[in-house]
XYZ file of C-alpha atoms in Angstrom:
156
model
C -39.297 10.222 12.827
C -38.009 9.623 9.280
C -36.330 6.385 10.411
C -39.659 5.067 11.664
C -41.411 6.050 8.423
C -38.813 4.366 6.197
C -38.702 1.302 8.456
C -42.476 1.013 8.080
C -42.250 1.382 4.297
C -39.535 -1.258 4.140
C -41.634 -3.634 6.258
C -44.620 -2.993 3.974
C -42.411 -3.812 1.000
C -41.316 -7.055 2.652
C -44.908 -7.947 3.477
C -46.056 -7.283 -0.082
C -43.102 -9.241 -1.445
C -43.868 -12.199 0.835
C -47.621 -12.162 0.183
C -47.137 -12.116 -3.592
C -43.995 -14.254 -3.998
C -44.259 -16.380 -0.797
C -40.539 -15.745 -0.190
C -38.260 -12.780 0.481
C -34.922 -14.461 -0.031
C -32.610 -12.778 -2.517
C -31.697 -16.268 -3.711
C -35.156 -16.814 -5.183
C -35.483 -13.694 -7.314
C -36.311 -15.260 -10.652
C -39.189 -13.129 -11.923
C -39.521 -9.466 -12.852
C -42.156 -9.070 -10.162
C -39.805 -10.420 -7.470
C -37.051 -8.169 -8.799
C -39.365 -5.150 -8.554
C -40.065 -5.990 -4.911
C -36.329 -6.367 -4.356
C -35.521 -2.933 -5.826
C -38.370 -1.326 -3.918
C -36.998 -2.823 -0.708
C -33.460 -1.707 -1.614
C -34.730 1.844 -2.131
C -36.449 1.897 1.245
C -33.376 0.378 2.895
C -31.209 3.202 1.493
C -33.680 5.765 2.816
C -33.784 4.028 6.189
C -30.000 3.775 6.376
C -29.574 7.461 5.568
C -32.194 8.535 8.102
C -30.755 6.211 10.745
C -27.217 7.516 10.252
C -28.424 11.122 10.435
C -30.426 10.387 13.572
C -27.528 8.699 15.364
C -24.948 11.241 14.248
C -26.987 14.412 14.678
C -29.916 13.829 17.028
C -28.087 11.487 19.404
C -24.930 13.575 19.056
C -22.422 10.855 18.224
C -20.953 12.831 15.346
C -19.722 11.476 12.055
C -16.754 9.349 13.112
C -18.342 7.698 16.167
C -21.507 7.004 14.189
C -19.396 5.184 11.595
C -17.628 3.176 14.316
C -20.872 2.328 16.149
C -22.637 1.216 12.977
C -19.555 -0.763 11.873
C -19.745 -2.730 15.119
C -23.422 -3.454 14.414
C -22.467 -4.526 10.879
C -19.895 -6.998 12.215
C -22.543 -8.409 14.565
C -25.032 -8.756 11.688
C -22.446 -10.476 9.487
C -21.511 -12.812 12.331
C -25.173 -13.745 12.843
C -25.453 -14.385 9.097
C -22.490 -16.778 9.177
C -23.490 -18.585 12.366
C -27.179 -19.017 11.511
C -26.798 -19.688 7.796
C -29.329 -22.518 7.957
C -31.989 -20.407 9.704
C -33.801 -18.638 6.856
C -35.291 -15.891 9.037
C -31.969 -14.982 10.712
C -30.015 -15.323 7.473
C -32.406 -13.080 5.547
C -32.860 -10.618 8.416
C -29.134 -10.251 9.034
C -28.546 -9.712 5.301
C -30.975 -6.795 5.238
C -29.649 -5.322 8.492
C -26.142 -5.406 7.003
C -27.463 -3.928 3.768
C -29.146 -1.052 5.625
C -26.012 -0.315 7.667
C -23.626 -0.035 4.709
C -25.174 3.263 3.574
C -24.773 5.265 6.809
C -21.363 3.715 7.546
C -20.037 4.850 4.190
C -21.623 8.282 4.497
C -20.385 8.834 8.060
C -16.778 7.972 7.299
C -16.786 9.737 3.924
C -18.193 12.910 5.456
C -15.796 12.733 8.394
C -12.646 12.221 6.343
C -13.745 14.312 3.379
C -15.360 17.242 5.128
C -14.450 17.348 8.809
C -10.973 15.866 9.105
C -8.348 18.637 9.216
C -11.031 21.164 8.244
C -11.777 19.330 5.012
C -8.155 19.107 3.871
C -8.903 16.081 1.721
C -12.237 17.318 0.462
C -14.809 15.022 -1.072
C -12.963 14.912 -4.422
C -9.639 14.052 -2.787
C -11.235 11.298 -0.760
C -13.005 9.926 -3.837
C -9.707 9.792 -5.720
C -8.027 7.942 -2.847
C -10.845 5.360 -2.709
C -10.837 4.966 -6.489
C -7.089 4.295 -6.526
C -7.424 1.795 -3.663
C -10.290 0.061 -5.489
C -8.302 -0.208 -8.724
C -5.271 -1.570 -6.840
C -7.481 -4.148 -5.081
C -8.977 -5.304 -8.384
C -5.480 -5.523 -9.859
C -4.325 -7.684 -6.949
C -7.390 -9.931 -7.260
C -6.894 -10.402 -11.004
C -3.170 -10.990 -10.585
C -3.730 -13.644 -7.897
C -6.499 -15.332 -9.918
C -9.139 -14.596 -7.269
C -11.503 -13.159 -9.856
C -10.800 -15.899 -12.369
C -11.370 -18.618 -9.755
C -14.763 -17.128 -8.862
C -15.785 -16.999 -12.511
C -14.817 -20.635 -13.054
C -16.876 -21.753 -10.072
C -20.088 -20.423 -11.619
């Protein structure tokens, strides 16, 4: 039920955004008003993603790990659609928001599984956070060292 409520609120946010700004593309956010619509939509998408993940994991009985796997497959499909239909504004924008919604429950499902359920919580949420933080720092170090970050900055 919560998923339906948050989906409706997100659609209402999109409708308001489109009626006022005549566009819902993230590429055209140039005013404070458009940015407010964006953040309102982001908030509803987080709520929807959380409710959707809980529904699939708990109510449908997939559990934490399988929910993460299932939603990851949907994310790959959404990202593929985004790449294939990059010139179709509706599919490009829609697939972006589907991917955006899915990132929240994917992260929560895997984090809860590995941090709380795996080996009776042997890693714990703090242990898992430390592992991810170290991996993130190493990835940034690799990107800086290989000039990936610098190349992106120069392209702007």
